[in-house]
Amino acid sequence: METELQGQEKTGFTIDGRGCVKAVFGKIKATALNLAKKTKEVGQDDPRRIMHSLKVGLALTLVSFFYYVRPLYNGFGSSGMWAVMTVVVVFEFTVGATLSKSMNRGFATLLAGALGIGVNHLGGLVGEKGEPIILGLFVFVLAAASTYMRFFPHVKARYDYGVLIFILTFSLVSISGYRVEQIVELAHQRLSTILLGGAICIIISIFVCPVWAGQDLHNLVATNLDLLSNFLEGFGSEYFGVSRDGNSTMGPKEVKSFINGYKSVLNAKSTEESLANFAWWEPGHGSFLFCHPWKQYLDIGGLTRQCAYHIEALSAYLNSEIQAPLEFQRKIQEPCMKMSLESGKALKELALAIKTFAQPSSVDVHIESSKRAVDELKTVLEAVSRKEDDLLKMIPSLTVSSILADIVKCVEKIDESVHELSRQAQFKNAVVGTVSPDKPQLLRRGIVKPLNDGDGDGEHVIVMVHGTSSKTNQITVV
């Protein structure tokens, strides 16, 4: 009996051990598959990330020759490691970010090195006892002043990294110069390697599959306008439960993709400001031959977020439990849907104009149409206010109407800002806008001139008027 129990215990331990091993290997396999999946998703989201990784590897390989090649190593010595550190620190994803860090590091190192050498020379003039006092005084004053300057908003946005490198380099040069001889030669070697490392980063960043921060800012602003337009084009039919052609779609409301798309616009301020700061450093490129109008993009982004805040307030009423009387909703349905739809179309046209670097053309038509809808809504509300039928239940619908009217004004401001951008960036000729399905498009515009200027016995003129009907109307002019 005891022998059987011992055998069962051994078998049980063996089975448990195998199970643990299988569980561990299964967990490792699942982790590896999950990592591979995430790696693939990161590359698919933005293939430029793969190229950026290869560019960093190329830059590090090039600067490593300061150690591999004997003539270069004899010229720079162990200071060649500063080139490697420079590449690791300053090579960023976009050209503007790389230029910002490289130039900040280069100029800060040059200025701090020169000041450090000068302070060491000044300390040597006052004697051995006074030298540490002079060095300590300069380190304190310049470090304190530079640190205080980092709190300035303009310096913080563009030169913070440079000020930090200035403090570090000046402290290292001035302090080490007290004990190290030939400080000028040491500073020259470090400065040379830093400048060479930064130059390699800049050249590879610009000429090997460049990623422009200005272009990313351009695309981001256009995409944000698109997201707002998608919401506005679908809001009217979703809120009133009808399709654009007037057919009822009442029933359980589904969460659609356009409803939450605008939320990313609310948090885009920091990204826009960062891209605009990097775009300021970039040279002329692509459609921006001389300068990038980054300030105007920030203005458009600010107005877009203002419109997004209105939309966020509007979205809270999609599933409101308090419903206005059906008769009142029918009265405001047409102007509200028109305001929402036309504002969405206007934003869509503005986004298209920015994407294609073309001047917006048909935006004014949609804006004027939305303004007329606001006037129609005012007329309806004035008529309803005289009756005063259960105003408490009407409050949500009245609020929606008011927010839509504010959105129309906001879209008008965005239109003005985009027109200013098209002037500064010298957009090309007007883009052909989309035509509303409920409005016919005139094939030709012009003035009908008479065939002859004689008496009224001339030939008949047939004017062809093309409309939405399949038949062609003929008007005979004698």
Short mmCIF file of C-alpha atoms in Angstrom, two decimals:
data_model
loop_
_atom_site.label_atom_id
_atom_site.label_comp_id
_atom_site.label_asym_id
_atom_site.label_seq_id
_atom_site.Cartn_x
_atom_site.Cartn_y
_atom_site.Cartn_z
CA MET A 1 0.00 0.00 0.00
CA GLU A 2 2.79 2.42 0.88
CA THR A 3 4.61 1.55 -2.34
CA GLU A 4 1.54 2.45 -4.40
CA LEU A 5 1.14 5.78 -2.59
CA GLN A 6 4.78 6.65 -3.16
CA GLY A 7 4.39 5.78 -6.85
CA GLN A 8 1.32 7.98 -7.14
CA GLU A 9 3.13 10.88 -5.41
CA LYS A 10 6.09 10.57 -7.80
CA THR A 11 3.75 10.43 -10.79
CA GLY A 12 1.88 13.46 -9.49
CA PHE A 13 5.08 15.45 -9.05
CA THR A 14 6.15 14.48 -12.57
CA ILE A 15 2.84 15.59 -14.05
CA ASP A 16 2.87 18.87 -12.10
CA GLY A 17 6.44 19.57 -13.21
CA ARG A 18 5.61 18.98 -16.83
CA GLY A 19 2.53 21.18 -16.50
CA CYS A 20 4.59 24.03 -15.03
CA VAL A 21 7.16 23.76 -17.79
CA LYS A 22 4.42 23.81 -20.43
CA ALA A 23 2.77 26.80 -18.75
CA VAL A 24 6.09 28.71 -18.69
CA PHE A 25 6.83 27.97 -22.34
CA GLY A 26 3.25 28.85 -23.25
CA LYS A 27 3.56 32.20 -21.48
CA ILE A 28 6.88 32.94 -23.21
CA LYS A 29 5.36 32.04 -26.57
CA ALA A 30 2.33 34.28 -25.94
CA THR A 31 4.59 37.17 -24.89
CA ALA A 32 6.75 36.74 -27.99
CA LEU A 33 3.70 36.68 -30.26
CA ASN A 34 2.25 39.76 -28.56
CA LEU A 35 5.57 41.60 -28.95
CA ALA A 36 5.77 40.67 -32.63
CA LYS A 37 2.19 41.86 -33.14
CA LYS A 38 2.89 45.22 -31.47
CA THR A 39 6.11 45.62 -33.47
CA LYS A 40 4.21 45.05 -36.69
CA GLU A 41 1.45 47.49 -35.68
CA VAL A 42 3.97 50.25 -34.86
CA GLY A 43 5.57 49.87 -38.29
CA GLN A 44 2.22 49.74 -40.09
CA ASP A 45 0.89 52.84 -38.29
CA ASP A 46 3.78 54.91 -39.64
CA PRO A 47 6.35 53.22 -41.93
CA ARG A 48 8.59 56.26 -41.50
CA ARG A 49 9.51 54.93 -38.05
CA ILE A 50 11.32 51.99 -39.65
CA MET A 51 13.32 54.32 -41.89
CA HIS A 52 14.14 56.59 -38.94
CA SER A 53 15.57 53.63 -37.02
CA LEU A 54 17.77 52.74 -39.99
CA LYS A 55 18.93 56.36 -40.29
CA VAL A 56 19.99 56.45 -36.64
CA GLY A 57 21.91 53.20 -37.13
CA LEU A 58 23.64 54.66 -40.18
CA ALA A 59 24.65 57.84 -38.31
CA LEU A 60 26.09 55.87 -35.38
CA THR A 61 28.00 53.64 -37.77
CA LEU A 62 29.58 56.65 -39.47
CA VAL A 63 30.66 58.38 -36.25
CA SER A 64 32.10 55.11 -34.92
CA PHE A 65 34.85 55.45 -37.53
CA PHE A 66 36.41 58.08 -35.25
CA TYR A 67 37.53 55.05 -33.23
CA TYR A 68 37.89 52.43 -35.95
CA VAL A 69 40.11 54.44 -38.32
CA ARG A 70 43.59 55.08 -36.90
CA PRO A 71 44.19 58.52 -38.54
CA LEU A 72 40.87 59.82 -37.19
CA TYR A 73 41.55 58.40 -33.75
CA ASN A 74 45.01 59.99 -33.70
CA GLY A 75 43.43 63.33 -34.56
CA PHE A 76 40.55 63.30 -32.09
CA GLY A 77 41.60 60.73 -29.50
CA SER A 78 39.09 59.68 -26.87
CA SER A 79 37.07 62.82 -27.62
CA GLY A 80 35.57 60.89 -30.54
CA MET A 81 33.13 59.44 -28.03
CA TRP A 82 31.47 62.87 -27.88
CA ALA A 83 30.40 62.40 -31.51
CA VAL A 84 28.66 59.16 -30.58
CA MET A 85 26.93 60.84 -27.65
CA THR A 86 25.87 63.71 -29.90
CA VAL A 87 24.21 61.40 -32.43
CA VAL A 88 22.34 59.50 -29.70
CA VAL A 89 21.10 62.72 -28.10
CA VAL A 90 20.25 65.00 -31.05
CA PHE A 91 18.96 62.65 -33.79
CA GLU A 92 15.17 63.06 -33.64
CA PHE A 93 12.28 61.85 -35.79
CA THR A 94 11.68 65.08 -37.74
CA VAL A 95 14.14 67.33 -39.53
CA GLY A 96 13.09 70.32 -37.44
CA ALA A 97 13.65 68.53 -34.13
CA THR A 98 17.08 67.31 -35.27
CA LEU A 99 18.06 70.79 -36.45
CA SER A 100 16.82 72.30 -33.19
CA LYS A 101 18.87 70.03 -30.98
CA SER A 102 21.96 70.01 -33.22
CA MET A 103 22.16 73.78 -33.54
CA ASN A 104 21.38 74.32 -29.87
CA ARG A 105 24.10 71.88 -28.87
CA GLY A 106 26.64 73.26 -31.35
CA PHE A 107 26.22 76.96 -30.53
CA ALA A 108 25.94 76.31 -26.78
CA THR A 109 29.12 74.22 -26.80
CA LEU A 110 30.99 76.83 -28.84
CA LEU A 111 29.91 79.72 -26.61
CA ALA A 112 30.42 77.87 -23.34
CA GLY A 113 33.82 76.55 -24.42
CA ALA A 114 35.02 80.02 -25.39
CA LEU A 115 33.79 81.52 -22.11
CA GLY A 116 35.32 78.66 -20.12
CA ILE A 117 38.72 79.17 -21.72
CA GLY A 118 38.47 82.92 -21.16
CA VAL A 119 37.56 82.50 -17.50
CA ASN A 120 40.47 80.09 -16.99
CA HIS A 121 42.83 82.60 -18.58
CA LEU A 122 41.42 85.36 -16.36
CA GLY A 123 41.87 83.17 -13.29
CA GLY A 124 45.48 82.52 -14.21
CA LEU A 125 46.15 86.30 -14.25
CA VAL A 126 45.03 86.87 -10.64
CA GLY A 127 47.33 84.24 -9.21
CA GLU A 128 47.10 80.78 -7.71
CA LYS A 129 45.11 81.86 -4.63
CA GLY A 130 42.59 84.01 -6.47
CA GLU A 131 42.01 81.61 -9.39
CA PRO A 132 39.54 79.23 -7.64
CA ILE A 133 37.61 82.23 -6.32
CA ILE A 134 37.26 83.72 -9.81
CA LEU A 135 36.29 80.37 -11.31
CA GLY A 136 33.72 79.66 -8.59
CA LEU A 137 32.22 83.15 -8.91
CA PHE A 138 31.77 82.85 -12.69
CA VAL A 139 30.32 79.34 -12.41
CA PHE A 140 27.79 80.56 -9.84
CA VAL A 141 26.74 83.69 -11.75
CA LEU A 142 26.47 82.11 -15.22
CA ALA A 143 24.79 78.92 -13.97
CA ALA A 144 22.24 80.87 -11.91
CA ALA A 145 21.50 83.35 -14.72
CA SER A 146 21.20 80.63 -17.36
CA THR A 147 18.92 78.53 -15.17
CA TYR A 148 16.67 81.55 -14.56
CA MET A 149 16.48 82.19 -18.32
CA ARG A 150 15.06 78.70 -18.83
CA PHE A 151 11.84 79.93 -17.20
CA PHE A 152 11.25 82.46 -20.02
CA PRO A 153 8.48 81.02 -22.26
CA HIS A 154 10.26 81.86 -25.52
CA VAL A 155 13.58 80.42 -24.31
CA LYS A 156 11.82 77.37 -22.86
CA ALA A 157 10.12 76.62 -26.19
CA ARG A 158 13.15 76.88 -28.49
CA TYR A 159 16.44 77.14 -26.63
CA ASP A 160 15.95 75.16 -23.42
CA TYR A 161 18.23 72.33 -24.55
CA GLY A 162 20.89 74.79 -25.66
CA VAL A 163 20.86 76.60 -22.31
CA LEU A 164 21.18 73.28 -20.51
CA ILE A 165 24.19 72.28 -22.65
CA PHE A 166 25.72 75.73 -22.07
CA ILE A 167 25.57 75.26 -18.29
CA LEU A 168 27.03 71.75 -18.52
CA THR A 169 29.83 72.62 -20.96
CA PHE A 170 30.88 75.83 -19.20
CA SER A 171 31.03 74.09 -15.84
CA LEU A 172 33.07 71.17 -17.23
CA VAL A 173 35.52 73.40 -19.11
CA SER A 174 36.06 75.98 -16.37
CA ILE A 175 36.33 73.46 -13.54
CA SER A 176 38.47 70.90 -15.38
CA GLY A 177 40.75 73.68 -16.65
CA TYR A 178 41.92 74.28 -13.11
CA ARG A 179 43.60 70.85 -12.99
CA VAL A 180 44.09 69.92 -16.65
CA GLU A 181 46.79 71.44 -18.81
CA GLN A 182 46.33 72.20 -22.50
CA ILE A 183 42.64 73.02 -21.94
CA VAL A 184 42.44 74.74 -25.34
CA GLU A 185 43.40 71.57 -27.19
CA LEU A 186 40.93 69.49 -25.16
CA ALA A 187 38.10 71.96 -25.82
CA HIS A 188 38.95 72.06 -29.53
CA GLN A 189 38.79 68.26 -29.83
CA ARG A 190 35.44 68.01 -28.05
CA LEU A 191 33.93 70.89 -30.00
CA SER A 192 35.10 69.41 -33.31
CA THR A 193 33.65 65.97 -32.60
CA ILE A 194 30.35 67.46 -31.39
CA LEU A 195 30.03 69.61 -34.51
CA LEU A 196 30.89 66.68 -36.78
CA GLY A 197 28.36 64.43 -35.04
CA GLY A 198 25.67 67.09 -35.34
CA ALA A 199 26.53 67.71 -39.00
CA ILE A 200 26.20 63.99 -39.79
CA CYS A 201 22.78 63.93 -38.11
CA ILE A 202 21.60 66.98 -40.05
CA ILE A 203 22.81 65.70 -43.42
CA ILE A 204 21.23 62.26 -42.99
CA SER A 205 18.01 63.73 -41.60
CA ILE A 206 17.56 66.13 -44.54
CA PHE A 207 18.77 64.06 -47.48
CA VAL A 208 17.75 60.50 -46.52
CA CYS A 209 13.94 60.15 -46.53
CA PRO A 210 13.31 63.40 -44.62
CA VAL A 211 10.39 63.75 -42.23
CA TRP A 212 9.33 67.41 -42.12
CA ALA A 213 7.64 68.72 -38.99
CA GLY A 214 5.99 71.42 -41.10
CA GLN A 215 4.35 68.82 -43.31
CA ASP A 216 3.14 66.88 -40.27
CA LEU A 217 1.64 70.09 -38.87
CA HIS A 218 -0.02 70.76 -42.22
CA ASN A 219 -1.55 67.27 -42.33
CA LEU A 220 -2.62 67.39 -38.67
CA VAL A 221 -4.58 70.65 -39.11
CA ALA A 222 -6.33 69.31 -42.22
CA THR A 223 -7.16 66.00 -40.51
CA ASN A 224 -8.64 67.79 -37.50
CA LEU A 225 -10.94 69.79 -39.76
CA ASP A 226 -12.00 66.55 -41.43
CA LEU A 227 -12.88 64.98 -38.08
CA LEU A 228 -15.10 67.92 -37.14
CA SER A 229 -16.79 67.89 -40.55
CA ASN A 230 -17.61 64.19 -40.20
CA PHE A 231 -19.38 64.84 -36.91
CA LEU A 232 -21.36 67.81 -38.17
CA GLU A 233 -22.44 66.07 -41.38
CA GLY A 234 -23.85 63.18 -39.38
CA PHE A 235 -25.16 65.00 -36.31
CA GLY A 236 -28.43 66.31 -37.76
CA SER A 237 -29.71 62.98 -38.98
CA GLU A 238 -28.53 61.26 -35.78
CA TYR A 239 -30.15 63.80 -33.44
CA PHE A 240 -33.50 64.04 -35.20
CA GLY A 241 -33.57 60.36 -36.15
CA VAL A 242 -33.98 60.94 -39.87
CA SER A 243 -31.75 60.43 -42.88
CA ARG A 244 -30.70 63.25 -45.17
CA ASP A 245 -33.52 62.47 -47.58
CA GLY A 246 -36.08 62.85 -44.78
CA ASN A 247 -36.86 59.17 -44.16
CA SER A 248 -37.21 58.16 -40.54
CA THR A 249 -34.45 56.16 -38.92
CA MET A 250 -35.90 56.09 -35.43
CA GLY A 251 -34.92 53.13 -33.29
CA PRO A 252 -32.09 52.17 -30.99
CA LYS A 253 -29.25 54.55 -31.67
CA GLU A 254 -25.91 52.93 -32.42
CA VAL A 255 -22.57 54.40 -31.47
CA LYS A 256 -21.11 55.43 -34.82
CA SER A 257 -17.52 56.17 -35.64
CA PHE A 258 -18.03 59.87 -36.37
CA ILE A 259 -19.44 60.58 -32.90
CA ASN A 260 -16.15 60.23 -31.01
CA GLY A 261 -13.76 61.20 -33.80
CA TYR A 262 -13.64 64.86 -32.75
CA LYS A 263 -12.20 64.08 -29.29
CA SER A 264 -8.64 63.79 -30.57
CA VAL A 265 -8.88 67.43 -31.68
CA LEU A 266 -9.36 68.57 -28.08
CA ASN A 267 -5.93 67.26 -27.08
CA ALA A 268 -4.00 68.38 -30.17
CA LYS A 269 -2.71 71.70 -28.79
CA SER A 270 0.60 70.41 -27.40
CA THR A 271 1.32 68.43 -30.57
CA GLU A 272 0.58 71.42 -32.80
CA GLU A 273 2.79 73.74 -30.74
CA SER A 274 5.63 71.22 -30.73
CA LEU A 275 5.44 70.71 -34.51
CA ALA A 276 5.22 74.47 -35.08
CA ASN A 277 8.33 75.00 -32.96
CA PHE A 278 10.26 72.41 -34.99
CA ALA A 279 8.89 73.80 -38.28
CA TRP A 280 10.43 77.17 -37.34
CA TRP A 281 13.90 75.57 -37.59
CA GLU A 282 13.35 73.88 -40.93
CA PRO A 283 14.58 75.36 -44.24
CA GLY A 284 12.34 75.82 -47.26
CA HIS A 285 11.05 72.51 -48.56
CA GLY A 286 8.28 71.09 -50.71
CA SER A 287 5.48 73.61 -51.16
CA PHE A 288 7.07 75.96 -48.62
CA LEU A 289 9.91 77.38 -50.69
CA PHE A 290 10.89 80.24 -48.43
CA CYS A 291 9.25 79.95 -45.02
CA HIS A 292 6.63 77.92 -43.24
CA PRO A 293 3.61 79.98 -42.01
CA TRP A 294 3.50 78.04 -38.75
CA LYS A 295 1.83 80.88 -36.83
CA GLN A 296 -1.18 80.74 -39.15
CA TYR A 297 -1.44 76.98 -38.65
CA LEU A 298 -1.55 77.59 -34.89
CA ASP A 299 -4.35 80.13 -35.39
CA ILE A 300 -6.35 77.61 -37.42
CA GLY A 301 -5.67 74.94 -34.81
CA GLY A 302 -6.92 77.21 -32.03
CA LEU A 303 -10.14 77.98 -33.89
CA THR A 304 -10.57 74.28 -34.68
CA ARG A 305 -10.33 73.39 -30.99
CA GLN A 306 -12.82 76.13 -30.18
CA CYS A 307 -15.23 74.52 -32.65
CA ALA A 308 -14.46 71.10 -31.13
CA TYR A 309 -15.47 72.37 -27.68
CA HIS A 310 -18.84 73.43 -29.12
CA ILE A 311 -19.17 69.99 -30.70
CA GLU A 312 -18.37 68.31 -27.38
CA ALA A 313 -21.25 70.24 -25.78
CA LEU A 314 -23.42 69.28 -28.75
CA SER A 315 -22.64 65.58 -28.46
CA ALA A 316 -24.04 65.50 -24.91
CA TYR A 317 -27.54 65.97 -26.35
CA LEU A 318 -27.44 63.02 -28.73
CA ASN A 319 -28.89 60.68 -26.10
CA SER A 320 -30.77 63.23 -24.01
CA GLU A 321 -33.63 61.73 -21.98
CA ILE A 322 -35.65 64.94 -22.13
CA GLN A 323 -37.37 65.11 -25.50
CA ALA A 324 -39.01 68.25 -26.87
CA PRO A 325 -42.55 68.03 -28.23
CA LEU A 326 -42.63 66.33 -31.61
CA GLU A 327 -44.30 69.33 -33.25
CA PHE A 328 -41.57 71.68 -32.04
CA GLN A 329 -38.82 69.33 -33.23
CA ARG A 330 -40.38 69.21 -36.68
CA LYS A 331 -40.31 73.00 -36.86
CA ILE A 332 -36.63 73.35 -35.99
CA GLN A 333 -35.52 70.15 -37.73
CA GLU A 334 -34.92 71.59 -41.19
CA PRO A 335 -32.87 74.70 -40.17
CA CYS A 336 -30.87 72.75 -37.57
CA MET A 337 -30.03 69.95 -39.99
CA LYS A 338 -29.14 72.53 -42.61
CA MET A 339 -26.82 74.38 -40.21
CA SER A 340 -25.07 71.18 -39.20
CA LEU A 341 -24.79 69.75 -42.72
CA GLU A 342 -23.64 72.96 -44.40
CA SER A 343 -21.10 73.69 -41.65
CA GLY A 344 -19.74 70.17 -42.06
CA LYS A 345 -19.47 70.62 -45.82
CA ALA A 346 -17.67 73.93 -45.34
CA LEU A 347 -15.11 72.33 -43.02
CA LYS A 348 -14.71 69.47 -45.48
CA GLU A 349 -13.93 71.94 -48.27
CA LEU A 350 -11.44 73.79 -46.07
CA ALA A 351 -9.69 70.53 -45.15
CA LEU A 352 -9.50 69.61 -48.84
CA ALA A 353 -8.09 73.03 -49.69
CA ILE A 354 -5.32 72.64 -47.10
CA LYS A 355 -4.49 69.08 -48.17
CA THR A 356 -4.20 70.02 -51.84
CA PHE A 357 -2.56 73.44 -51.27
CA ALA A 358 -5.44 75.00 -53.22
CA GLN A 359 -7.51 78.08 -52.49
CA PRO A 360 -10.98 77.20 -51.15
CA SER A 361 -13.68 78.04 -53.67
CA SER A 362 -17.14 76.78 -52.77
CA VAL A 363 -16.84 77.27 -49.01
CA ASP A 364 -18.63 80.61 -49.12
CA VAL A 365 -21.70 78.94 -50.63
CA HIS A 366 -22.00 76.54 -47.70
CA ILE A 367 -21.36 79.27 -45.13
CA GLU A 368 -24.01 81.54 -46.62
CA SER A 369 -26.44 78.62 -46.68
CA SER A 370 -25.78 77.93 -43.00
CA LYS A 371 -26.30 81.62 -42.20
CA ARG A 372 -29.66 81.56 -43.94
CA ALA A 373 -30.54 78.52 -41.85
CA VAL A 374 -29.72 80.53 -38.70
CA ASP A 375 -32.09 83.26 -39.82
CA GLU A 376 -34.79 80.67 -40.53
CA LEU A 377 -34.30 79.22 -37.07
CA LYS A 378 -34.68 82.67 -35.48
CA THR A 379 -37.97 83.14 -37.30
CA VAL A 380 -39.23 79.75 -36.08
CA LEU A 381 -38.19 80.42 -32.49
CA GLU A 382 -39.85 83.84 -32.49
CA ALA A 383 -43.09 82.27 -33.62
CA VAL A 384 -42.86 79.51 -31.01
CA SER A 385 -41.98 81.89 -28.16
CA ARG A 386 -45.32 83.65 -28.56
CA LYS A 387 -47.20 80.45 -27.80
CA GLU A 388 -45.01 79.49 -24.81
CA ASP A 389 -45.89 75.79 -24.95
CA ASP A 390 -44.03 73.90 -22.20
CA LEU A 391 -40.69 75.69 -22.55
CA LEU A 392 -39.04 73.38 -20.01
CA LYS A 393 -39.15 70.43 -22.42
CA MET A 394 -37.87 72.64 -25.21
CA ILE A 395 -34.67 73.64 -23.37
CA PRO A 396 -32.45 70.82 -24.76
CA SER A 397 -33.54 71.47 -28.34
CA LEU A 398 -33.13 75.21 -27.85
CA THR A 399 -29.62 74.63 -26.50
CA VAL A 400 -28.75 72.48 -29.49
CA SER A 401 -29.99 75.22 -31.80
CA SER A 402 -27.91 77.82 -29.98
CA ILE A 403 -24.75 75.70 -30.12
CA LEU A 404 -25.24 75.08 -33.84
CA ALA A 405 -25.53 78.83 -34.39
CA ASP A 406 -22.24 79.32 -32.51
CA ILE A 407 -20.61 76.63 -34.65
CA VAL A 408 -21.68 78.49 -37.79
CA LYS A 409 -19.86 81.60 -36.52
CA CYS A 410 -16.82 79.53 -35.61
CA VAL A 411 -16.70 77.93 -39.07
CA GLU A 412 -16.80 81.40 -40.60
CA LYS A 413 -13.73 82.39 -38.55
CA ILE A 414 -11.92 79.22 -39.63
CA ASP A 415 -12.73 80.06 -43.24
CA GLU A 416 -11.17 83.51 -42.86
CA SER A 417 -8.08 82.01 -41.25
CA VAL A 418 -7.67 79.39 -44.00
CA HIS A 419 -7.98 82.11 -46.65
CA GLU A 420 -5.20 84.00 -44.88
CA LEU A 421 -3.12 80.81 -44.88
CA SER A 422 -3.71 80.37 -48.62
CA ARG A 423 -2.43 83.90 -49.16
CA GLN A 424 0.71 83.44 -47.03
CA ALA A 425 1.54 79.98 -48.40
CA GLN A 426 0.62 81.05 -51.94
CA PHE A 427 -1.84 78.25 -52.58
CA LYS A 428 -2.56 77.42 -56.20
CA ASN A 429 -5.83 78.05 -58.06
CA ALA A 430 -9.16 77.22 -56.50
CA VAL A 431 -10.09 73.63 -55.86
CA VAL A 432 -13.35 72.37 -57.35
CA GLY A 433 -15.72 71.79 -54.46
CA THR A 434 -18.34 69.16 -54.00
CA VAL A 435 -21.87 69.92 -55.09
CA SER A 436 -24.77 69.43 -52.75
CA PRO A 437 -27.03 66.61 -53.96
CA ASP A 438 -30.16 68.66 -53.37
CA LYS A 439 -28.98 71.55 -55.55
CA PRO A 440 -28.48 71.41 -59.33
CA GLN A 441 -25.20 72.50 -60.81
CA LEU A 442 -25.23 74.94 -63.66
CA LEU A 443 -23.18 73.65 -66.54
CA ARG A 444 -22.28 77.11 -67.82
CA ARG A 445 -22.51 80.62 -66.57
CA GLY A 446 -22.54 83.71 -68.70
CA ILE A 447 -24.58 86.32 -70.47
CA VAL A 448 -26.84 85.44 -73.41
CA LYS A 449 -25.97 87.85 -76.17
CA PRO A 450 -28.34 88.54 -79.10
CA LEU A 451 -27.29 87.13 -82.45
CA ASN A 452 -27.87 90.40 -84.26
CA ASP A 453 -28.46 93.97 -83.25
CA GLY A 454 -31.02 94.75 -85.93
CA ASP A 455 -34.76 94.72 -85.66
CA GLY A 456 -36.85 92.11 -83.92
CA ASP A 457 -37.12 89.86 -86.96
CA GLY A 458 -33.99 87.91 -86.12
CA GLU A 459 -33.75 84.20 -85.73
CA HIS A 460 -35.01 82.39 -82.67
CA VAL A 461 -32.58 81.57 -79.87
CA ILE A 462 -33.05 78.30 -77.99
CA VAL A 463 -31.80 78.35 -74.38
CA MET A 464 -31.24 74.90 -72.86
CA VAL A 465 -31.81 74.81 -69.08
CA HIS A 466 -30.51 71.66 -67.40
CA GLY A 467 -31.93 70.82 -64.00
CA THR A 468 -32.50 67.82 -61.79
CA SER A 469 -35.30 66.57 -63.95
CA SER A 470 -34.56 64.08 -66.70
CA LYS A 471 -36.35 66.27 -69.17
CA THR A 472 -34.80 69.34 -70.73
CA ASN A 473 -36.73 72.56 -70.54
CA GLN A 474 -36.63 74.76 -73.59
CA ILE A 475 -37.21 78.49 -73.46
CA THR A 476 -37.71 80.20 -76.77
CA VAL A 477 -36.46 83.76 -76.92
CA VAL A 478 -37.72 85.79 -79.87
#
